[in-house]
Amino acid sequence: LLAVLALQGRPTPGLGGQPRSPACPPAPPFTLLDLDGHSRSLTEFLGTRPILLEFMSTNCPHCTKAAPVLRALHAEYGERVQFLTVVFEGGGRTDRVRAFAQRHQHPWPYLLGTDGVVQAYRLEGVPTFCILSRTGGVCGMRVGTAPAEVFRKGLEMVLPSE
């Protein structure tokens, strides 16, 4: 079983911290199962919109605290940003994950995380958030919760000017 820590807000460059350089390093690729048992690849979400990628666990209090913030951000940015959650749930308890997503009104895909993803993204705890450019560059990362304004600033960095 994966043991992850619940952390309360350690910004890293590009998301509530200092800006990253214009060249965002590529996100590690992954292929994970969704809640219906289908394989989903990060690459299928790339190309048209930036991605707000969340790593979380349903039994993490800080993840639960972040859920309404994400719901509000999705209402504001859902047409322009792809939301994607990778959840670490011991034993692959999709019923618990599905209930969490429904309870918090999260209509975006939830994927079941693996130890390989933890290693590839060097996750230190949950929740962790990454803002990916539409081409898959990691332009911001944050460990822990944050107010919506922190996410807005990060998302505005990767959205095209209108």
PDB file of C-alpha atoms in Angstrom:
ATOM      1  CA  LEU A   1       0.000   0.000   0.000  1.00  0.00           C
ATOM      2  CA  LEU A   2       1.062   3.511  -0.747  1.00  0.00           C
ATOM      3  CA  ALA A   3       1.671   5.691   2.261  1.00  0.00           C
ATOM      4  CA  VAL A   4       1.285   9.397   1.548  1.00  0.00           C
ATOM      5  CA  LEU A   5       1.307  12.407   3.825  1.00  0.00           C
ATOM      6  CA  ALA A   6      -1.353  15.087   3.945  1.00  0.00           C
ATOM      7  CA  LEU A   7       0.387  18.434   3.720  1.00  0.00           C
ATOM      8  CA  GLN A   8      -1.013  21.891   4.138  1.00  0.00           C
ATOM      9  CA  GLY A   9       0.515  24.171   1.586  1.00  0.00           C
ATOM     10  CA  ARG A  10       4.115  24.152   0.462  1.00  0.00           C
ATOM     11  CA  PRO A  11       4.292  26.093  -2.800  1.00  0.00           C
ATOM     12  CA  THR A  12       6.792  25.191  -5.456  1.00  0.00           C
ATOM     13  CA  PRO A  13       7.777  27.291  -8.443  1.00  0.00           C
ATOM     14  CA  GLY A  14       4.993  28.385 -10.739  1.00  0.00           C
ATOM     15  CA  LEU A  15       1.979  27.798  -8.472  1.00  0.00           C
ATOM     16  CA  GLY A  16       1.942  30.093  -5.487  1.00  0.00           C
ATOM     17  CA  GLY A  17       5.740  30.370  -5.497  1.00  0.00           C
ATOM     18  CA  GLN A  18       8.228  31.951  -7.852  1.00  0.00           C
ATOM     19  CA  PRO A  19       7.482  31.803 -11.573  1.00  0.00           C
ATOM     20  CA  ARG A  20       9.008  28.947 -13.536  1.00  0.00           C
ATOM     21  CA  SER A  21      11.127  29.621 -16.558  1.00  0.00           C
ATOM     22  CA  PRO A  22       9.184  29.941 -19.839  1.00  0.00           C
ATOM     23  CA  ALA A  23      10.288  26.427 -20.802  1.00  0.00           C
ATOM     24  CA  CYS A  24       8.185  24.097 -18.665  1.00  0.00           C
ATOM     25  CA  PRO A  25       9.788  20.640 -18.292  1.00  0.00           C
ATOM     26  CA  PRO A  26       7.740  17.766 -19.730  1.00  0.00           C
ATOM     27  CA  ALA A  27       5.353  15.957 -17.399  1.00  0.00           C
ATOM     28  CA  PRO A  28       6.170  12.299 -16.841  1.00  0.00           C
ATOM     29  CA  PRO A  29       3.790  10.214 -18.953  1.00  0.00           C
ATOM     30  CA  PHE A  30       1.432   7.735 -17.334  1.00  0.00           C
ATOM     31  CA  THR A  31      -1.298   5.280 -18.199  1.00  0.00           C
ATOM     32  CA  LEU A  32      -3.701   4.520 -15.345  1.00  0.00           C
ATOM     33  CA  LEU A  33      -7.081   2.901 -14.863  1.00  0.00           C
ATOM     34  CA  ASP A  34     -10.143   5.095 -14.539  1.00  0.00           C
ATOM     35  CA  LEU A  35     -13.006   4.240 -12.183  1.00  0.00           C
ATOM     36  CA  ASP A  36     -14.605   2.022 -14.836  1.00  0.00           C
ATOM     37  CA  GLY A  37     -11.423  -0.023 -15.356  1.00  0.00           C
ATOM     38  CA  HIS A  38     -10.429   1.574 -18.669  1.00  0.00           C
ATOM     39  CA  SER A  39      -6.809   2.540 -19.364  1.00  0.00           C
ATOM     40  CA  ARG A  40      -6.362   6.299 -19.720  1.00  0.00           C
ATOM     41  CA  SER A  41      -3.143   7.962 -20.748  1.00  0.00           C
ATOM     42  CA  LEU A  42      -2.005  11.470 -19.903  1.00  0.00           C
ATOM     43  CA  THR A  43      -1.336  12.016 -23.604  1.00  0.00           C
ATOM     44  CA  GLU A  44      -5.037  11.674 -24.476  1.00  0.00           C
ATOM     45  CA  PHE A  45      -5.753  14.795 -22.403  1.00  0.00           C
ATOM     46  CA  LEU A  46      -2.986  16.886 -23.979  1.00  0.00           C
ATOM     47  CA  GLY A  47      -3.146  19.067 -27.049  1.00  0.00           C
ATOM     48  CA  THR A  48      -6.151  21.334 -26.695  1.00  0.00           C
ATOM     49  CA  ARG A  49      -6.287  22.707 -23.149  1.00  0.00           C
ATOM     50  CA  PRO A  50      -4.002  23.151 -20.152  1.00  0.00           C
ATOM     51  CA  ILE A  51      -4.501  20.614 -17.349  1.00  0.00           C
ATOM     52  CA  LEU A  52      -4.996  21.082 -13.624  1.00  0.00           C
ATOM     53  CA  LEU A  53      -3.677  17.754 -12.351  1.00  0.00           C
ATOM     54  CA  GLU A  54      -4.511  16.824  -8.759  1.00  0.00           C
ATOM     55  CA  PHE A  55      -2.958  13.980  -6.763  1.00  0.00           C
ATOM     56  CA  MET A  56      -5.089  13.097  -3.734  1.00  0.00           C
ATOM     57  CA  SER A  57      -6.574  10.508  -1.399  1.00  0.00           C
ATOM     58  CA  THR A  58     -10.169  10.313  -0.208  1.00  0.00           C
ATOM     59  CA  ASN A  59      -9.102   9.914   3.433  1.00  0.00           C
ATOM     60  CA  CYS A  60      -6.895  13.027   3.398  1.00  0.00           C
ATOM     61  CA  PRO A  61      -8.492  15.964   5.288  1.00  0.00           C
ATOM     62  CA  HIS A  62      -6.599  18.550   3.246  1.00  0.00           C
ATOM     63  CA  CYS A  63      -7.804  16.892   0.021  1.00  0.00           C
ATOM     64  CA  THR A  64     -11.374  17.145   1.283  1.00  0.00           C
ATOM     65  CA  LYS A  65     -10.760  20.809   2.136  1.00  0.00           C
ATOM     66  CA  ALA A  66      -9.523  21.420  -1.436  1.00  0.00           C
ATOM     67  CA  ALA A  67     -12.577  19.767  -3.051  1.00  0.00           C
ATOM     68  CA  PRO A  68     -14.916  22.804  -2.953  1.00  0.00           C
ATOM     69  CA  VAL A  69     -12.118  25.057  -4.223  1.00  0.00           C
ATOM     70  CA  LEU A  70     -11.646  22.736  -7.195  1.00  0.00           C
ATOM     71  CA  ARG A  71     -15.400  22.610  -7.828  1.00  0.00           C
ATOM     72  CA  ALA A  72     -15.516  26.436  -7.938  1.00  0.00           C
ATOM     73  CA  LEU A  73     -12.461  26.582 -10.214  1.00  0.00           C
ATOM     74  CA  HIS A  74     -14.052  24.033 -12.528  1.00  0.00           C
ATOM     75  CA  ALA A  75     -17.199  26.165 -12.741  1.00  0.00           C
ATOM     76  CA  GLU A  76     -15.002  29.103 -13.752  1.00  0.00           C
ATOM     77  CA  TYR A  77     -12.397  27.382 -15.971  1.00  0.00           C
ATOM     78  CA  GLY A  78     -13.954  24.045 -16.969  1.00  0.00           C
ATOM     79  CA  GLU A  79     -14.417  25.048 -20.613  1.00  0.00           C
ATOM     80  CA  ARG A  80     -10.793  26.195 -20.967  1.00  0.00           C
ATOM     81  CA  VAL A  81      -8.910  23.838 -18.619  1.00  0.00           C
ATOM     82  CA  GLN A  82      -8.974  20.039 -18.354  1.00  0.00           C
ATOM     83  CA  PHE A  83      -9.287  18.936 -14.727  1.00  0.00           C
ATOM     84  CA  LEU A  84      -7.820  15.533 -13.922  1.00  0.00           C
ATOM     85  CA  THR A  85      -7.465  13.759 -10.570  1.00  0.00           C
ATOM     86  CA  VAL A  86      -5.114  10.901  -9.731  1.00  0.00           C
ATOM     87  CA  VAL A  87      -6.323   9.284  -6.522  1.00  0.00           C
ATOM     88  CA  PHE A  88      -4.418   6.970  -4.208  1.00  0.00           C
ATOM     89  CA  GLU A  89      -6.902   4.646  -2.570  1.00  0.00           C
ATOM     90  CA  GLY A  90      -5.682   1.471  -0.890  1.00  0.00           C
ATOM     91  CA  GLY A  91      -7.097  -1.652  -2.480  1.00  0.00           C
ATOM     92  CA  GLY A  92      -8.448   0.196  -5.522  1.00  0.00           C
ATOM     93  CA  ARG A  93     -11.686   1.116  -3.716  1.00  0.00           C
ATOM     94  CA  THR A  94     -13.414   2.699  -6.689  1.00  0.00           C
ATOM     95  CA  ASP A  95     -16.727   2.849  -4.814  1.00  0.00           C
ATOM     96  CA  ARG A  96     -15.186   5.227  -2.247  1.00  0.00           C
ATOM     97  CA  VAL A  97     -13.547   7.320  -4.952  1.00  0.00           C
ATOM     98  CA  ARG A  98     -16.732   7.531  -7.016  1.00  0.00           C
ATOM     99  CA  ALA A  99     -18.720   8.576  -3.910  1.00  0.00           C
ATOM    100  CA  PHE A 100     -16.139  11.282  -3.118  1.00  0.00           C
ATOM    101  CA  ALA A 101     -16.287  12.680  -6.674  1.00  0.00           C
ATOM    102  CA  GLN A 102     -20.097  12.666  -6.650  1.00  0.00           C
ATOM    103  CA  ARG A 103     -20.374  14.182  -3.170  1.00  0.00           C
ATOM    104  CA  HIS A 104     -18.087  17.059  -4.201  1.00  0.00           C
ATOM    105  CA  GLN A 105     -19.667  17.411  -7.669  1.00  0.00           C
ATOM    106  CA  HIS A 106     -16.450  16.736  -9.598  1.00  0.00           C
ATOM    107  CA  PRO A 107     -17.434  15.773 -13.170  1.00  0.00           C
ATOM    108  CA  TRP A 108     -13.866  15.321 -14.442  1.00  0.00           C
ATOM    109  CA  PRO A 109     -11.944  12.025 -14.752  1.00  0.00           C
ATOM    110  CA  TYR A 110     -10.523  10.301 -11.677  1.00  0.00           C
ATOM    111  CA  LEU A 111      -7.669   7.855 -12.285  1.00  0.00           C
ATOM    112  CA  LEU A 112      -6.246   5.289  -9.864  1.00  0.00           C
ATOM    113  CA  GLY A 113      -2.678   6.194  -8.891  1.00  0.00           C
ATOM    114  CA  THR A 114       0.261   3.810  -8.668  1.00  0.00           C
ATOM    115  CA  ASP A 115       3.648   3.783  -6.948  1.00  0.00           C
ATOM    116  CA  GLY A 116       5.170   4.451 -10.379  1.00  0.00           C
ATOM    117  CA  VAL A 117       3.318   7.786 -10.569  1.00  0.00           C
ATOM    118  CA  VAL A 118       4.486   8.693  -7.049  1.00  0.00           C
ATOM    119  CA  GLN A 119       8.081   8.089  -8.140  1.00  0.00           C
ATOM    120  CA  ALA A 120       7.774   9.751 -11.558  1.00  0.00           C
ATOM    121  CA  TYR A 121       6.280  12.948 -10.095  1.00  0.00           C
ATOM    122  CA  ARG A 122       8.410  12.766  -6.914  1.00  0.00           C
ATOM    123  CA  LEU A 123       5.304  13.230  -4.822  1.00  0.00           C
ATOM    124  CA  GLU A 124       5.956  14.174  -1.218  1.00  0.00           C
ATOM    125  CA  GLY A 125       2.345  14.093  -0.077  1.00  0.00           C
ATOM    126  CA  VAL A 126      -1.242  14.829  -0.957  1.00  0.00           C
ATOM    127  CA  PRO A 127      -2.811  16.911  -2.114  1.00  0.00           C
ATOM    128  CA  THR A 128      -0.319  17.870  -4.790  1.00  0.00           C
ATOM    129  CA  PHE A 129      -1.337  19.962  -7.771  1.00  0.00           C
ATOM    130  CA  CYS A 130       0.388  20.416 -11.121  1.00  0.00           C
ATOM    131  CA  ILE A 131      -0.500  22.887 -13.818  1.00  0.00           C
ATOM    132  CA  LEU A 132       0.395  21.479 -17.196  1.00  0.00           C
ATOM    133  CA  SER A 133       0.567  23.424 -20.433  1.00  0.00           C
ATOM    134  CA  ARG A 134      -1.596  22.109 -23.265  1.00  0.00           C
ATOM    135  CA  THR A 135       1.531  20.412 -24.637  1.00  0.00           C
ATOM    136  CA  GLY A 136       2.316  18.680 -21.325  1.00  0.00           C
ATOM    137  CA  GLY A 137       4.914  20.910 -19.714  1.00  0.00           C
ATOM    138  CA  VAL A 138       4.842  21.162 -15.904  1.00  0.00           C
ATOM    139  CA  CYS A 139       4.482  24.932 -15.459  1.00  0.00           C
ATOM    140  CA  GLY A 140       3.575  24.880 -11.774  1.00  0.00           C
ATOM    141  CA  MET A 141       3.424  22.510  -8.828  1.00  0.00           C
ATOM    142  CA  ARG A 142       2.162  22.854  -5.267  1.00  0.00           C
ATOM    143  CA  VAL A 143       2.088  20.463  -2.345  1.00  0.00           C
ATOM    144  CA  GLY A 144      -0.875  21.171  -0.077  1.00  0.00           C
ATOM    145  CA  THR A 145      -4.040  23.228  -0.170  1.00  0.00           C
ATOM    146  CA  ALA A 146      -4.350  26.795  -1.381  1.00  0.00           C
ATOM    147  CA  PRO A 147      -7.040  29.413  -1.904  1.00  0.00           C
ATOM    148  CA  ALA A 148      -8.631  29.635  -5.338  1.00  0.00           C
ATOM    149  CA  GLU A 149      -6.650  32.786  -6.192  1.00  0.00           C
ATOM    150  CA  VAL A 150      -3.373  30.849  -6.120  1.00  0.00           C
ATOM    151  CA  PHE A 151      -4.741  28.396  -8.678  1.00  0.00           C
ATOM    152  CA  ARG A 152      -6.201  31.217 -10.796  1.00  0.00           C
ATOM    153  CA  LYS A 153      -2.785  32.861 -11.080  1.00  0.00           C
ATOM    154  CA  GLY A 154      -1.212  29.565 -12.144  1.00  0.00           C
ATOM    155  CA  LEU A 155      -3.944  28.813 -14.664  1.00  0.00           C
ATOM    156  CA  GLU A 156      -3.782  32.292 -16.173  1.00  0.00           C
ATOM    157  CA  MET A 157      -0.062  31.688 -16.821  1.00  0.00           C
ATOM    158  CA  VAL A 158      -0.848  28.792 -19.181  1.00  0.00           C
ATOM    159  CA  LEU A 159      -4.072  30.014 -20.778  1.00  0.00           C
ATOM    160  CA  PRO A 160      -3.778  31.830 -24.103  1.00  0.00           C
ATOM    161  CA  SER A 161      -4.340  35.579 -23.984  1.00  0.00           C
ATOM    162  CA  GLU A 162      -7.826  36.560 -25.002  1.00  0.00           C
TER     163      GLU A 162
END
